[in-house]
Amino acid sequence: PPQGCFACIAKPPALRQASPVLSPSSAAQLMESKSCKGDSLRPAVPCKHSVEKKTMTNPTTVIEIYPDTTEVNDYYLWSIFNFVYLNFCCLGFIALAYSLKVRDKKLLNDLNGAVEDAKTARLFNITSSALATFCIILIFIFLRYPLTDY
């Protein structure tokens, strides 16, 4: 019996060197016209696929693992809200600047710097929100109970 893989054995010798492309129906007719006795008379040709199989028995896979920067929150929307509506003493603007720094450091895979800037942005956002909310509450109190009543 001929040695080699199915792809090499199934092809007649004319198809191995053939440059013209045969349609599937003509290739099937050509295969049917060959007899089994003709296959045993075919000279042994080394299988090119067996060489490929030998080289592919132990493939090496390299996986690059990057730090997961999706866990670092940049507080971007909160900073924009504070900048537009509750910008008490420009603290909303400072929070927005730190939020943008967090995004830049996430793109550069600087995880430690991104975490530190995220903490600073959160601190400025909390401070801006608390002070602006306190001022709004004071304004409503003084509008409800003006100082002229005292």
mmCIF file of C-alpha atoms in Angstrom:
data_model
loop_
_atom_site.group_PDB
_atom_site.id
_atom_site.type_symbol
_atom_site.label_atom_id
_atom_site.label_comp_id
_atom_site.label_asym_id
_atom_site.label_seq_id
_atom_site.Cartn_x
_atom_site.Cartn_y
_atom_site.Cartn_z
ATOM 1 C CA PRO A 1 0.000 0.000 0.000
ATOM 2 C CA PRO A 2 1.203 3.523 -0.758
ATOM 3 C CA GLN A 3 2.550 5.565 2.120
ATOM 4 C CA GLY A 4 1.592 9.152 2.938
ATOM 5 C CA CYS A 5 -1.454 11.125 3.887
ATOM 6 C CA PHE A 6 -4.863 10.893 2.266
ATOM 7 C CA ALA A 7 -4.371 14.151 0.317
ATOM 8 C CA CYS A 8 -1.249 12.796 -1.417
ATOM 9 C CA ILE A 9 -2.520 9.246 -2.008
ATOM 10 C CA ALA A 10 -5.912 10.271 -3.396
ATOM 11 C CA LYS A 11 -4.402 12.478 -6.108
ATOM 12 C CA PRO A 12 -3.410 10.771 -9.358
ATOM 13 C CA PRO A 13 0.123 11.551 -10.613
ATOM 14 C CA ALA A 14 -1.292 13.790 -13.345
ATOM 15 C CA LEU A 15 -2.926 16.028 -10.754
ATOM 16 C CA ARG A 16 0.214 16.389 -8.608
ATOM 17 C CA GLN A 17 2.167 18.240 -11.279
ATOM 18 C CA ALA A 18 -0.864 19.628 -13.105
ATOM 19 C CA SER A 19 -1.097 23.370 -13.317
ATOM 20 C CA PRO A 20 -4.565 23.566 -14.963
ATOM 21 C CA VAL A 21 -7.429 23.596 -12.519
ATOM 22 C CA LEU A 22 -9.998 20.838 -13.011
ATOM 23 C CA SER A 23 -13.647 21.247 -12.177
ATOM 24 C CA PRO A 24 -14.971 18.963 -9.429
ATOM 25 C CA SER A 25 -16.996 16.872 -11.895
ATOM 26 C CA SER A 26 -14.040 16.248 -14.240
ATOM 27 C CA ALA A 27 -11.784 15.465 -11.265
ATOM 28 C CA ALA A 28 -14.331 12.916 -9.996
ATOM 29 C CA GLN A 29 -14.509 11.285 -13.466
ATOM 30 C CA LEU A 30 -10.724 11.120 -13.630
ATOM 31 C CA MET A 31 -10.585 9.472 -10.198
ATOM 32 C CA GLU A 32 -13.253 6.928 -11.161
ATOM 33 C CA SER A 33 -11.457 6.007 -14.378
ATOM 34 C CA LYS A 34 -8.310 5.028 -12.453
ATOM 35 C CA SER A 35 -8.230 1.472 -11.259
ATOM 36 C CA CYS A 36 -6.818 0.199 -7.994
ATOM 37 C CA LYS A 37 -4.140 -1.748 -9.901
ATOM 38 C CA GLY A 38 -2.808 1.505 -11.361
ATOM 39 C CA ASP A 39 -2.364 2.903 -7.872
ATOM 40 C CA SER A 40 -0.045 0.050 -6.901
ATOM 41 C CA LEU A 41 2.131 0.718 -9.986
ATOM 42 C CA ARG A 42 2.523 4.391 -9.100
ATOM 43 C CA PRO A 43 6.048 5.254 -7.953
ATOM 44 C CA ALA A 44 6.382 6.096 -4.292
ATOM 45 C CA VAL A 45 6.524 9.850 -3.829
ATOM 46 C CA PRO A 46 7.416 11.202 -0.409
ATOM 47 C CA CYS A 47 4.468 12.930 1.186
ATOM 48 C CA LYS A 48 4.995 16.625 1.755
ATOM 49 C CA HIS A 49 2.230 16.655 4.378
ATOM 50 C CA SER A 50 4.026 14.155 6.620
ATOM 51 C CA VAL A 51 6.955 16.587 6.895
ATOM 52 C CA GLU A 52 4.545 19.341 7.923
ATOM 53 C CA LYS A 53 2.971 17.038 10.498
ATOM 54 C CA LYS A 54 6.366 16.324 12.054
ATOM 55 C CA THR A 55 7.140 20.007 12.432
ATOM 56 C CA MET A 56 3.707 20.808 13.880
ATOM 57 C CA THR A 57 3.707 18.157 16.625
ATOM 58 C CA ASN A 58 4.952 20.562 19.303
ATOM 59 C CA PRO A 59 3.670 24.070 18.510
ATOM 60 C CA THR A 60 4.537 26.936 20.824
ATOM 61 C CA THR A 61 1.943 29.535 21.737
ATOM 62 C CA VAL A 62 2.877 32.947 23.111
ATOM 63 C CA ILE A 63 0.193 34.843 24.992
ATOM 64 C CA GLU A 64 0.850 38.424 26.047
ATOM 65 C CA ILE A 65 -1.003 39.380 29.192
ATOM 66 C CA TYR A 66 -1.633 43.059 29.855
ATOM 67 C CA PRO A 67 -2.907 44.424 33.160
ATOM 68 C CA ASP A 68 -6.666 44.776 33.287
ATOM 69 C CA THR A 69 -7.166 48.541 33.074
ATOM 70 C CA THR A 70 -10.939 48.280 32.767
ATOM 71 C CA GLU A 71 -11.222 48.024 36.564
ATOM 72 C CA VAL A 72 -9.855 51.550 37.082
ATOM 73 C CA ASN A 73 -12.755 53.983 37.185
ATOM 74 C CA ASP A 74 -11.971 57.402 35.725
ATOM 75 C CA TYR A 75 -15.081 59.247 37.057
ATOM 76 C CA TYR A 76 -15.315 61.078 33.737
ATOM 77 C CA LEU A 77 -19.086 61.661 33.628
ATOM 78 C CA TRP A 78 -19.171 62.764 37.259
ATOM 79 C CA SER A 79 -16.339 65.214 36.536
ATOM 80 C CA ILE A 80 -18.153 66.653 33.529
ATOM 81 C CA PHE A 81 -21.314 67.081 35.600
ATOM 82 C CA ASN A 82 -19.359 68.827 38.365
ATOM 83 C CA PHE A 83 -17.553 71.015 35.845
ATOM 84 C CA VAL A 84 -20.745 72.138 34.118
ATOM 85 C CA TYR A 85 -23.219 72.385 37.014
ATOM 86 C CA LEU A 86 -21.408 72.285 40.383
ATOM 87 C CA ASN A 87 -18.063 73.941 39.642
ATOM 88 C CA PHE A 88 -17.431 75.201 43.174
ATOM 89 C CA CYS A 89 -14.125 77.147 43.260
ATOM 90 C CA CYS A 90 -13.014 75.349 40.056
ATOM 91 C CA LEU A 91 -12.913 71.977 41.838
ATOM 92 C CA GLY A 92 -15.013 70.442 39.027
ATOM 93 C CA PHE A 93 -12.434 71.587 36.487
ATOM 94 C CA ILE A 94 -9.578 70.052 38.516
ATOM 95 C CA ALA A 95 -11.553 66.787 38.821
ATOM 96 C CA LEU A 96 -12.083 66.783 35.052
ATOM 97 C CA ALA A 97 -8.354 67.276 34.460
ATOM 98 C CA TYR A 98 -7.507 64.316 36.688
ATOM 99 C CA SER A 99 -10.171 62.184 34.995
ATOM 100 C CA LEU A 100 -8.557 62.868 31.633
ATOM 101 C CA LYS A 101 -5.157 61.954 33.100
ATOM 102 C CA VAL A 102 -6.632 58.624 34.245
ATOM 103 C CA ARG A 103 -7.818 57.883 30.703
ATOM 104 C CA ASP A 104 -4.411 58.723 29.260
ATOM 105 C CA LYS A 105 -2.586 56.531 31.770
ATOM 106 C CA LYS A 106 -4.975 53.649 31.085
ATOM 107 C CA LEU A 107 -4.076 53.862 27.395
ATOM 108 C CA LEU A 108 -0.373 53.786 28.295
ATOM 109 C CA ASN A 109 -0.954 50.764 30.607
ATOM 110 C CA ASP A 110 0.329 52.735 33.623
ATOM 111 C CA LEU A 111 -1.974 51.037 36.108
ATOM 112 C CA ASN A 112 -0.427 52.455 39.282
ATOM 113 C CA GLY A 113 -0.520 56.040 38.015
ATOM 114 C CA ALA A 114 -4.080 55.593 36.806
ATOM 115 C CA VAL A 115 -5.215 54.339 40.218
ATOM 116 C CA GLU A 116 -3.577 57.292 42.001
ATOM 117 C CA ASP A 117 -5.103 59.848 39.636
ATOM 118 C CA ALA A 118 -8.501 58.123 39.925
ATOM 119 C CA LYS A 119 -8.363 58.526 43.708
ATOM 120 C CA THR A 120 -7.511 62.215 43.296
ATOM 121 C CA ALA A 121 -10.318 62.741 40.755
ATOM 122 C CA ARG A 122 -12.775 61.033 43.103
ATOM 123 C CA LEU A 123 -11.638 63.241 45.993
ATOM 124 C CA PHE A 124 -12.113 66.439 43.972
ATOM 125 C CA ASN A 125 -15.500 65.224 42.710
ATOM 126 C CA ILE A 126 -16.703 64.456 46.243
ATOM 127 C CA THR A 127 -15.471 67.808 47.528
ATOM 128 C CA SER A 128 -16.991 69.765 44.657
ATOM 129 C CA SER A 129 -20.332 67.951 44.922
ATOM 130 C CA ALA A 130 -20.534 68.332 48.712
ATOM 131 C CA LEU A 131 -19.600 72.022 48.808
ATOM 132 C CA ALA A 132 -21.868 72.940 45.885
ATOM 133 C CA THR A 133 -24.787 70.997 47.404
ATOM 134 C CA PHE A 134 -24.202 72.697 50.771
ATOM 135 C CA CYS A 135 -24.234 76.137 49.080
ATOM 136 C CA ILE A 136 -27.436 75.317 47.173
ATOM 137 C CA ILE A 137 -29.132 74.216 50.417
ATOM 138 C CA LEU A 138 -28.019 77.443 52.120
ATOM 139 C CA ILE A 139 -29.408 79.513 49.248
ATOM 140 C CA PHE A 140 -32.786 77.766 49.505
ATOM 141 C CA ILE A 141 -32.850 78.283 53.266
ATOM 142 C CA PHE A 142 -32.084 82.004 52.921
ATOM 143 C CA LEU A 143 -34.695 82.341 50.156
ATOM 144 C CA ARG A 144 -37.309 80.657 52.322
ATOM 145 C CA TYR A 145 -36.388 82.534 55.489
ATOM 146 C CA PRO A 146 -34.829 85.897 54.552
ATOM 147 C CA LEU A 147 -32.587 87.681 57.065
ATOM 148 C CA THR A 148 -34.988 90.630 57.248
ATOM 149 C CA ASP A 149 -37.353 88.528 59.417
ATOM 150 C CA TYR A 150 -34.847 88.330 62.284
#
